[in-house]
Short mmCIF file of N, CA and C in Angstrom, two decimals:
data_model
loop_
_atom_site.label_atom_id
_atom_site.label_comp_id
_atom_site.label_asym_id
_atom_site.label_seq_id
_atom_site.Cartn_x
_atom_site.Cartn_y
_atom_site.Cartn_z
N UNK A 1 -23.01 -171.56 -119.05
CA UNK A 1 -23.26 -172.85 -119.69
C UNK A 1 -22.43 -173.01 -120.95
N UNK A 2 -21.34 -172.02 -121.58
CA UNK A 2 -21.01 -172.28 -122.50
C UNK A 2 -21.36 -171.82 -123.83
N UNK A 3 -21.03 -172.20 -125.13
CA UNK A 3 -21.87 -172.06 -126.19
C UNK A 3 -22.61 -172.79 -127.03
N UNK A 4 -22.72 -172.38 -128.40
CA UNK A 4 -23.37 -173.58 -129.59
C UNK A 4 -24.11 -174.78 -129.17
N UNK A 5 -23.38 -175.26 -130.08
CA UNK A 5 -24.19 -176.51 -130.40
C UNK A 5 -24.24 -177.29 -128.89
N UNK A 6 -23.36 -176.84 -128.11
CA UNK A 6 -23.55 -178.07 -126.50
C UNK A 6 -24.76 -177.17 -125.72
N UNK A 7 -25.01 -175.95 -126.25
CA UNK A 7 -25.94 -175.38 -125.40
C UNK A 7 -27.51 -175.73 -125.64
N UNK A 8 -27.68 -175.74 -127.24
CA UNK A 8 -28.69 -176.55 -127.46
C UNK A 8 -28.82 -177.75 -126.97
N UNK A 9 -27.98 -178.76 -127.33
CA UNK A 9 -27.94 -180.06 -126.80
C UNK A 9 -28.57 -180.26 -125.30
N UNK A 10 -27.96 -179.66 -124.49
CA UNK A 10 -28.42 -179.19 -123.17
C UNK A 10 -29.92 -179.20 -122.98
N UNK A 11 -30.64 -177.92 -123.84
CA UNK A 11 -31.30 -177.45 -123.35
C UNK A 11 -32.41 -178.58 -123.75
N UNK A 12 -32.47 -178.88 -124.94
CA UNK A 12 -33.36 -179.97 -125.62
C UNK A 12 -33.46 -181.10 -124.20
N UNK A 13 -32.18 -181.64 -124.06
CA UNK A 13 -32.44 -182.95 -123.09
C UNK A 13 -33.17 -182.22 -122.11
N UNK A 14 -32.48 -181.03 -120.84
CA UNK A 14 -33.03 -180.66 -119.97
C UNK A 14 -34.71 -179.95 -120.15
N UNK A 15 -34.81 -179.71 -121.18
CA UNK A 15 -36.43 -179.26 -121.37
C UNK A 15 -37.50 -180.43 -121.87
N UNK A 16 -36.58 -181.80 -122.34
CA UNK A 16 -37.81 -182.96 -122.29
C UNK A 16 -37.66 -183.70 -120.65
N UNK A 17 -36.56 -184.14 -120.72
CA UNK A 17 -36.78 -184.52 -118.69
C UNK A 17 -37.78 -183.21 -118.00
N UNK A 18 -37.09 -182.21 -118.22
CA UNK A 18 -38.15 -181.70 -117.52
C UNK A 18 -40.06 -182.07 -117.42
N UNK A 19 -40.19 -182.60 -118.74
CA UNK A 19 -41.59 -182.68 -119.07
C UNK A 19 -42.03 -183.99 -118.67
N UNK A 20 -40.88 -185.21 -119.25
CA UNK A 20 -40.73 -186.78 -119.35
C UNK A 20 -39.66 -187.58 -118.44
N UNK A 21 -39.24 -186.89 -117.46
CA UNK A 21 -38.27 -187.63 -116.16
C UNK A 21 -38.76 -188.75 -116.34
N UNK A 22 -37.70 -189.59 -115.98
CA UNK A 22 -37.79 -191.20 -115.93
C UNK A 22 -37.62 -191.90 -117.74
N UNK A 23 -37.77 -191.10 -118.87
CA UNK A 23 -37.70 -191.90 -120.05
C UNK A 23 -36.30 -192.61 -120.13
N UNK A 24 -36.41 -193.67 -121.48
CA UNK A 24 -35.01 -194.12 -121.10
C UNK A 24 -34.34 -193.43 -122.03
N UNK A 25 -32.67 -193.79 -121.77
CA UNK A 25 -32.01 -193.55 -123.12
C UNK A 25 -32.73 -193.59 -124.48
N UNK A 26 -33.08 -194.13 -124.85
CA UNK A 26 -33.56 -194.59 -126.77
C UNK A 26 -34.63 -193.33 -126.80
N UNK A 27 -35.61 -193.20 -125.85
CA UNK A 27 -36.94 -192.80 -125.78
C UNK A 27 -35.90 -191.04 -125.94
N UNK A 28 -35.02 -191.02 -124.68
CA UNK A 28 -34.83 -189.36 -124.69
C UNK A 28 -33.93 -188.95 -126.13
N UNK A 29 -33.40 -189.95 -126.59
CA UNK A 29 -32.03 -189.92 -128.07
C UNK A 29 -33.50 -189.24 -129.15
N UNK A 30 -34.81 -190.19 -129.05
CA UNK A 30 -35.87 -189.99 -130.31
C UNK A 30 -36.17 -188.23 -130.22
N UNK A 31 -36.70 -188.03 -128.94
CA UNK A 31 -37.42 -186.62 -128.65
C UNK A 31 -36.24 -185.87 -128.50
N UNK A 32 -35.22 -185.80 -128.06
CA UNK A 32 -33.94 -184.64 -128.57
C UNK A 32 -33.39 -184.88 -129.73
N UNK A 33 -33.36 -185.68 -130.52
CA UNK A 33 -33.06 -185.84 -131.80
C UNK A 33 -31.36 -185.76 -131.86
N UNK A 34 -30.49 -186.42 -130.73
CA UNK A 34 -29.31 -186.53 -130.55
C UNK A 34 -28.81 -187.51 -130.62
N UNK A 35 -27.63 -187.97 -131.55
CA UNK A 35 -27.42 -189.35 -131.85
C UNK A 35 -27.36 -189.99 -130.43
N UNK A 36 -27.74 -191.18 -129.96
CA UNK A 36 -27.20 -192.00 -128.78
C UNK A 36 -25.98 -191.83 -128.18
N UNK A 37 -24.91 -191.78 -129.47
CA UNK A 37 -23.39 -191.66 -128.56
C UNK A 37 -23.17 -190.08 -128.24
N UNK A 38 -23.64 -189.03 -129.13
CA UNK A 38 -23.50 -188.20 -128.32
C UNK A 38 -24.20 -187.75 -127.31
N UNK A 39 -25.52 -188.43 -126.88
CA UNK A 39 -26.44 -188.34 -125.81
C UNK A 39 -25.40 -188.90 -124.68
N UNK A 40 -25.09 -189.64 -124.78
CA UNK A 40 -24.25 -190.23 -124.00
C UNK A 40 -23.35 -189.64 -123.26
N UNK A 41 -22.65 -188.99 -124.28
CA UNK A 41 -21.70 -187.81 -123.43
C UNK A 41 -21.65 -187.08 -122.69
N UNK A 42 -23.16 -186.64 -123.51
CA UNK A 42 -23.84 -185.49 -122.87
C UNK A 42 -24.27 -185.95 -121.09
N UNK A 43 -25.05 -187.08 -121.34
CA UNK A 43 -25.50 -187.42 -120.27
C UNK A 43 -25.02 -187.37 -118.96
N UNK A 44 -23.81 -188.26 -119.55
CA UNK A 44 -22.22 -188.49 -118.67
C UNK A 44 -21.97 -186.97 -117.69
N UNK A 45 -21.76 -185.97 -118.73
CA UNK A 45 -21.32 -184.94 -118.25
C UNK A 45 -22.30 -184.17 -116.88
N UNK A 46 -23.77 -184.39 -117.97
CA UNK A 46 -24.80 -183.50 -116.87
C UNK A 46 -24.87 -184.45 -115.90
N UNK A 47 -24.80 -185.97 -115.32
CA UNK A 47 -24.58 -186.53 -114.30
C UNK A 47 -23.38 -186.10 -113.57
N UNK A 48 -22.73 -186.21 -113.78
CA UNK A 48 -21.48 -185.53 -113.26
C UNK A 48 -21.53 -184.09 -112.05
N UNK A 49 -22.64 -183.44 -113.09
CA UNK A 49 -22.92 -182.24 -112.82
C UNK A 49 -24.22 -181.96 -111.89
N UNK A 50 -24.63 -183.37 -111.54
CA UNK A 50 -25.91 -183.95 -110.40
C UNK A 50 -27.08 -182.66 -110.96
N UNK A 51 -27.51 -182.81 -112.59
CA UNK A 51 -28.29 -181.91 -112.88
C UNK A 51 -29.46 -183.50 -113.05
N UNK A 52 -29.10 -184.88 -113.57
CA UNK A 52 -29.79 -185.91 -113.78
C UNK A 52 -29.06 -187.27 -113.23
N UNK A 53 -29.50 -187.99 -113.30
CA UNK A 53 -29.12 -189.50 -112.56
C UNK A 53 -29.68 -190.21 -113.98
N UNK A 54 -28.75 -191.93 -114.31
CA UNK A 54 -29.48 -193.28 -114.87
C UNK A 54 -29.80 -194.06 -113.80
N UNK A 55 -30.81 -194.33 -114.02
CA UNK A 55 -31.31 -195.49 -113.59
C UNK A 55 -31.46 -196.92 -114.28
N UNK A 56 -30.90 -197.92 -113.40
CA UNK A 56 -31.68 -199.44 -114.48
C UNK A 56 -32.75 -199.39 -114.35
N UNK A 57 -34.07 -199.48 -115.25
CA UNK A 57 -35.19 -199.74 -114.44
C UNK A 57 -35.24 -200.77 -113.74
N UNK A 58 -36.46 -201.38 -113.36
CA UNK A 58 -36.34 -202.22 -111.90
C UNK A 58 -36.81 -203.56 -112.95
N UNK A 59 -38.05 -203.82 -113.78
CA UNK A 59 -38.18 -205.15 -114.39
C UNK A 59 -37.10 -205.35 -115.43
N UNK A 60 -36.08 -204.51 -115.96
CA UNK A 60 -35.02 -205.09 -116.72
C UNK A 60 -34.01 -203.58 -116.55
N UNK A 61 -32.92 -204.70 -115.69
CA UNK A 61 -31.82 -203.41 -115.48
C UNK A 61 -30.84 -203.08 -116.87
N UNK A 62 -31.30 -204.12 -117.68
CA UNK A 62 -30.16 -203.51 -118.92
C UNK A 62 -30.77 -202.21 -119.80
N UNK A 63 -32.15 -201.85 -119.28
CA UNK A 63 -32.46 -200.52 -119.91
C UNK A 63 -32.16 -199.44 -118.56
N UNK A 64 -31.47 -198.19 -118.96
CA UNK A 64 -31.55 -197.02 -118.32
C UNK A 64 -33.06 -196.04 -118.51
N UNK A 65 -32.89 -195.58 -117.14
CA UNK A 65 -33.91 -194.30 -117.04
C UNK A 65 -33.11 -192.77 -117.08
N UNK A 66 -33.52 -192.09 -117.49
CA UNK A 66 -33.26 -191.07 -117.35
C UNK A 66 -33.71 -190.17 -116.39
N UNK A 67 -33.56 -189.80 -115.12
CA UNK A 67 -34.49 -188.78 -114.19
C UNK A 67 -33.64 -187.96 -114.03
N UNK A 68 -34.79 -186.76 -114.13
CA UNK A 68 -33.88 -185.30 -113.63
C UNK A 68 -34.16 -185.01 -112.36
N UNK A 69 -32.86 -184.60 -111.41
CA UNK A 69 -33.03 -184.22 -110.53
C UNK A 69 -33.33 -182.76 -109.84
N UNK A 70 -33.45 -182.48 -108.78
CA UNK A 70 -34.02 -181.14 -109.01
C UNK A 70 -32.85 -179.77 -109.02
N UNK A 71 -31.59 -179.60 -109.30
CA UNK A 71 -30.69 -179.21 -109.93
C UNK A 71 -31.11 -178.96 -111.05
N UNK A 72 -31.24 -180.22 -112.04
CA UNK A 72 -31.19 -179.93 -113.13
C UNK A 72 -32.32 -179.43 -113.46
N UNK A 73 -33.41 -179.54 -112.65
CA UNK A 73 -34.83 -178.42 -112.65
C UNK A 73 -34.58 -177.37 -112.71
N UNK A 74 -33.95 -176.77 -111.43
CA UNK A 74 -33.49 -175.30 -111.22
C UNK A 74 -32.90 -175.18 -112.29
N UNK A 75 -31.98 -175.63 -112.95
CA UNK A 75 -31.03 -175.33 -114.37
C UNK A 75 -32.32 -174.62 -115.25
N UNK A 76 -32.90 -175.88 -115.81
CA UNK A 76 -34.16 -175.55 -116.90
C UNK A 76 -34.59 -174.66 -116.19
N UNK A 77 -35.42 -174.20 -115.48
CA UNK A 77 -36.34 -173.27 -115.27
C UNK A 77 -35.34 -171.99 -115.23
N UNK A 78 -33.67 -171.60 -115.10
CA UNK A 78 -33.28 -170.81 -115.43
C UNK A 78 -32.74 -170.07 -116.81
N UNK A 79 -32.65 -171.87 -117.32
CA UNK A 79 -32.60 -171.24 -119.21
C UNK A 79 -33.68 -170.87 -119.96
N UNK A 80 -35.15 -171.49 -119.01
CA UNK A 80 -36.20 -171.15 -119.76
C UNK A 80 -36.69 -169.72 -120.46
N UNK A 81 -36.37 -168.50 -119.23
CA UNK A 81 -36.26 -167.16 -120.22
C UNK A 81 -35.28 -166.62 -121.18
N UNK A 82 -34.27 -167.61 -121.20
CA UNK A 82 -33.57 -167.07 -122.12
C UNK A 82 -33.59 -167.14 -123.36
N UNK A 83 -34.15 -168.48 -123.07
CA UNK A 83 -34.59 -169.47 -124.54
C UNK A 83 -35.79 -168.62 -124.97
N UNK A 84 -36.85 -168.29 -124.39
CA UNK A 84 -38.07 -166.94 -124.51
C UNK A 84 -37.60 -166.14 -125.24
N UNK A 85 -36.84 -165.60 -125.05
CA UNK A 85 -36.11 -164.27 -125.43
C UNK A 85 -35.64 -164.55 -126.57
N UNK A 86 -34.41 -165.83 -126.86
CA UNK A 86 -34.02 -165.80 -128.41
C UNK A 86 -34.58 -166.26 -129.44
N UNK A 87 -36.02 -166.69 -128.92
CA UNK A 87 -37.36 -167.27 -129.56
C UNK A 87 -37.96 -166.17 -130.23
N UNK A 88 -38.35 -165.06 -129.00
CA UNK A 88 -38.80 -164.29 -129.42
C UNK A 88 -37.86 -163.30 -130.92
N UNK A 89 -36.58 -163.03 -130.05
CA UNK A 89 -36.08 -162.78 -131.28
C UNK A 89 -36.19 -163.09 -132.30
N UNK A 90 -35.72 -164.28 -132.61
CA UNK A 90 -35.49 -165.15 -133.85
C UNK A 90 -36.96 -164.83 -134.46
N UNK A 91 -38.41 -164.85 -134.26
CA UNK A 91 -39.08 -164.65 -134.58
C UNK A 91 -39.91 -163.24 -134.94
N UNK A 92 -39.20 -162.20 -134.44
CA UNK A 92 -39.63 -161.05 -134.76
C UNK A 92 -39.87 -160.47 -135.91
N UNK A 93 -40.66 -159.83 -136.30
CA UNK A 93 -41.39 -159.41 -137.41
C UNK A 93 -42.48 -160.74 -138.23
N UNK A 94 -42.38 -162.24 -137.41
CA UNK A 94 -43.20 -163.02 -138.30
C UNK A 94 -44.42 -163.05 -137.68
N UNK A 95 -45.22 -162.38 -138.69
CA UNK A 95 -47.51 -163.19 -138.21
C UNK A 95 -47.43 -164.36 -137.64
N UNK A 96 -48.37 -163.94 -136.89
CA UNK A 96 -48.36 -165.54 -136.25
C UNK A 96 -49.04 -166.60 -137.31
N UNK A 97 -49.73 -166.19 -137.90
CA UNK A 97 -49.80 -167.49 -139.38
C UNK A 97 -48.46 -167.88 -140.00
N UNK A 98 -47.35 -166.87 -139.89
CA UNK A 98 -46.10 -167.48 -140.64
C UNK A 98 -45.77 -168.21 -139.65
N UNK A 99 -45.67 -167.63 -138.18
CA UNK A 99 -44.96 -168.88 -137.38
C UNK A 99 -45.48 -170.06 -137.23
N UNK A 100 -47.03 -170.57 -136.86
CA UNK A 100 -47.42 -171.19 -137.16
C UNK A 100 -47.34 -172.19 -138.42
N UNK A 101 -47.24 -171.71 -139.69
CA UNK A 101 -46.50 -172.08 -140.59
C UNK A 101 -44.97 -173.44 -140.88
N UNK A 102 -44.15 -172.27 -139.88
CA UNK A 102 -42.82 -172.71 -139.88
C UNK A 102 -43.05 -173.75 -138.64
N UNK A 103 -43.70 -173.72 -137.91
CA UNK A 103 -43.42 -175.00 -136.91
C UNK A 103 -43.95 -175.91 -137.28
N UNK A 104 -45.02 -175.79 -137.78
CA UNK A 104 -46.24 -177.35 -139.10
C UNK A 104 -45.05 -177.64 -139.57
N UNK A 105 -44.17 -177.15 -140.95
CA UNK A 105 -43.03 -177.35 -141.09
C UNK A 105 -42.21 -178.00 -140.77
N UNK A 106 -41.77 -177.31 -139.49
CA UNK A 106 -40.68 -177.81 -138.86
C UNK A 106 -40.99 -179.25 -138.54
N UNK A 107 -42.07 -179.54 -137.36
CA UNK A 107 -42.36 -180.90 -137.44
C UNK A 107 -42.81 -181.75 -138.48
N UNK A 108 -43.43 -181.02 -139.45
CA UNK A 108 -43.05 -182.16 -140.64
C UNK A 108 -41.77 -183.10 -140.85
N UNK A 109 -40.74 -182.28 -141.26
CA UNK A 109 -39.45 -182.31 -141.22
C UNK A 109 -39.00 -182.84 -139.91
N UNK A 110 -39.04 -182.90 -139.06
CA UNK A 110 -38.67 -183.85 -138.16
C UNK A 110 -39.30 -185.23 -138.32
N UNK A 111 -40.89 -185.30 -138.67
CA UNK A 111 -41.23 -186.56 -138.64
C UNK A 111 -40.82 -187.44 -140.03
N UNK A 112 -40.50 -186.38 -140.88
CA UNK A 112 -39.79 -187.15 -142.28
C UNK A 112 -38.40 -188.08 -141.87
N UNK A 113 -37.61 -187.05 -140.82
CA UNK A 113 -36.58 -187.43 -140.62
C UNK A 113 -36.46 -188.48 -139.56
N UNK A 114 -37.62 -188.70 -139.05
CA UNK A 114 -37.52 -189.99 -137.83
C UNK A 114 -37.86 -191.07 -138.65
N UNK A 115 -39.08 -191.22 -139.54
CA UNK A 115 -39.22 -192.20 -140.41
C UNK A 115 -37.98 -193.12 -140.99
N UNK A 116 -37.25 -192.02 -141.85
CA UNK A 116 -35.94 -192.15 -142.80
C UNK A 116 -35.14 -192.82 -141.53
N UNK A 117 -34.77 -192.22 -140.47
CA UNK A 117 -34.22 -193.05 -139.17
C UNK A 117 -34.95 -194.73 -138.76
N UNK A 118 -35.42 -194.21 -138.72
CA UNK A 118 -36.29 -196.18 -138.24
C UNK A 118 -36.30 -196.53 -139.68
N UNK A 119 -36.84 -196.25 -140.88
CA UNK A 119 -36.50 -197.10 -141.95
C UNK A 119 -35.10 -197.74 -142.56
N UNK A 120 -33.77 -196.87 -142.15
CA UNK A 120 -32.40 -197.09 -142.20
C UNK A 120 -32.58 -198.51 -141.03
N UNK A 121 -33.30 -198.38 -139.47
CA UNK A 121 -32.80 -198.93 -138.36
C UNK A 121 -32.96 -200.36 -139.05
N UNK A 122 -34.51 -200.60 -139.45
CA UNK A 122 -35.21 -201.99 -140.07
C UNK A 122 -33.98 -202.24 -141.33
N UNK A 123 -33.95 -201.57 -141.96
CA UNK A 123 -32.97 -202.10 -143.42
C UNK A 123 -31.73 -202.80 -142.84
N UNK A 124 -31.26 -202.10 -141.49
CA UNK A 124 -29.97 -202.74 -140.99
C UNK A 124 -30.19 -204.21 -140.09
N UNK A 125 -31.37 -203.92 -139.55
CA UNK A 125 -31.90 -205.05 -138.89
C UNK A 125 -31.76 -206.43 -140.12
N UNK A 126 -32.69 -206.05 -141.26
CA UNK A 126 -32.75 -207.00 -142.38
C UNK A 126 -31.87 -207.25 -142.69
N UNK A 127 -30.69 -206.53 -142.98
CA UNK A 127 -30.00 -207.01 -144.43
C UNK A 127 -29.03 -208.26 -143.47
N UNK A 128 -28.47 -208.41 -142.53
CA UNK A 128 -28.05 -210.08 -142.14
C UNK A 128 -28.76 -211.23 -142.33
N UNK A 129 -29.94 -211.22 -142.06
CA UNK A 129 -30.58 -212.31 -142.81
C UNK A 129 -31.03 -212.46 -143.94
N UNK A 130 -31.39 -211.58 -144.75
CA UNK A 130 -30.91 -211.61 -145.78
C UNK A 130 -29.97 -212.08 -146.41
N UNK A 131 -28.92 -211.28 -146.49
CA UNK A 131 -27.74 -211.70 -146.52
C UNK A 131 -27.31 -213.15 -146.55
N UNK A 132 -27.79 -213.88 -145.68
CA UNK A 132 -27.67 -215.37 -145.39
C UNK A 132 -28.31 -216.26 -145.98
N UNK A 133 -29.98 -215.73 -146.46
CA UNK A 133 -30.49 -216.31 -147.55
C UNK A 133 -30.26 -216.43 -148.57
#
């Protein structure tokens, strides 16, 4: 599969389809936390790679679905121990009160950072009319 940062990227999309098949673009960009255009790429590529398919949905085709196909199942369920493993690593020697800890944390910090995201989205939404007033 490669390295870095495209391997995460990967695994994030392929481990929420796995959970949430069928979300759309916007919905899978929020829960992988990958800008849109590079979701995009990404997407592009793992279609390519018949690990997922877009779909229009059916009451409005200008939104995409995201479904994983079962390729890209077999994929996830083969990175899943690996990802175990550098989990486990990465975490060795911490109490489980520290890890616990660091993931309260962590999602803190993510939900700070989705806020700050949708509050930028609205400010950009506003400031044209504004602007005009």
């Amino acid at each position: 599969m490669g390295g870095g940062k495209a391997v995460v990227a990967r695994w994030r999309t392929l481990s929420v389809l796995a959970e949430l098949s069928g979300i759309t673009v916007t919905e899978l960009s929020a829960h992988t936390q990958i800008e849109r255009t590079a979701l995009s790429h990404l997407l592009t590529q793992l279609e390519k790679e018949e690990l997922l398919k877009r779909v229009p949905r059916k009451d409005d085709r200008r939104i995409l679905e995201v479904h994983l196909l079962p390729s890209g199942r077999d994929l996830f369920e083969k990175m899943l121990p690996v990802r175990r493993r550098v989990f486990r690593q990465a975490a060795d020697g911490l109490a489980p009160d520290e890890l616990e800890l660091m993931m309260a944390t962590t999602r803190h910090l993510v939900e700070n950072l989705e806020r700050s995201s949708d509050d930028r989205q609205s400010r950009r939404v506003r400031e044209p009319a504004d602007a005009k007033g």
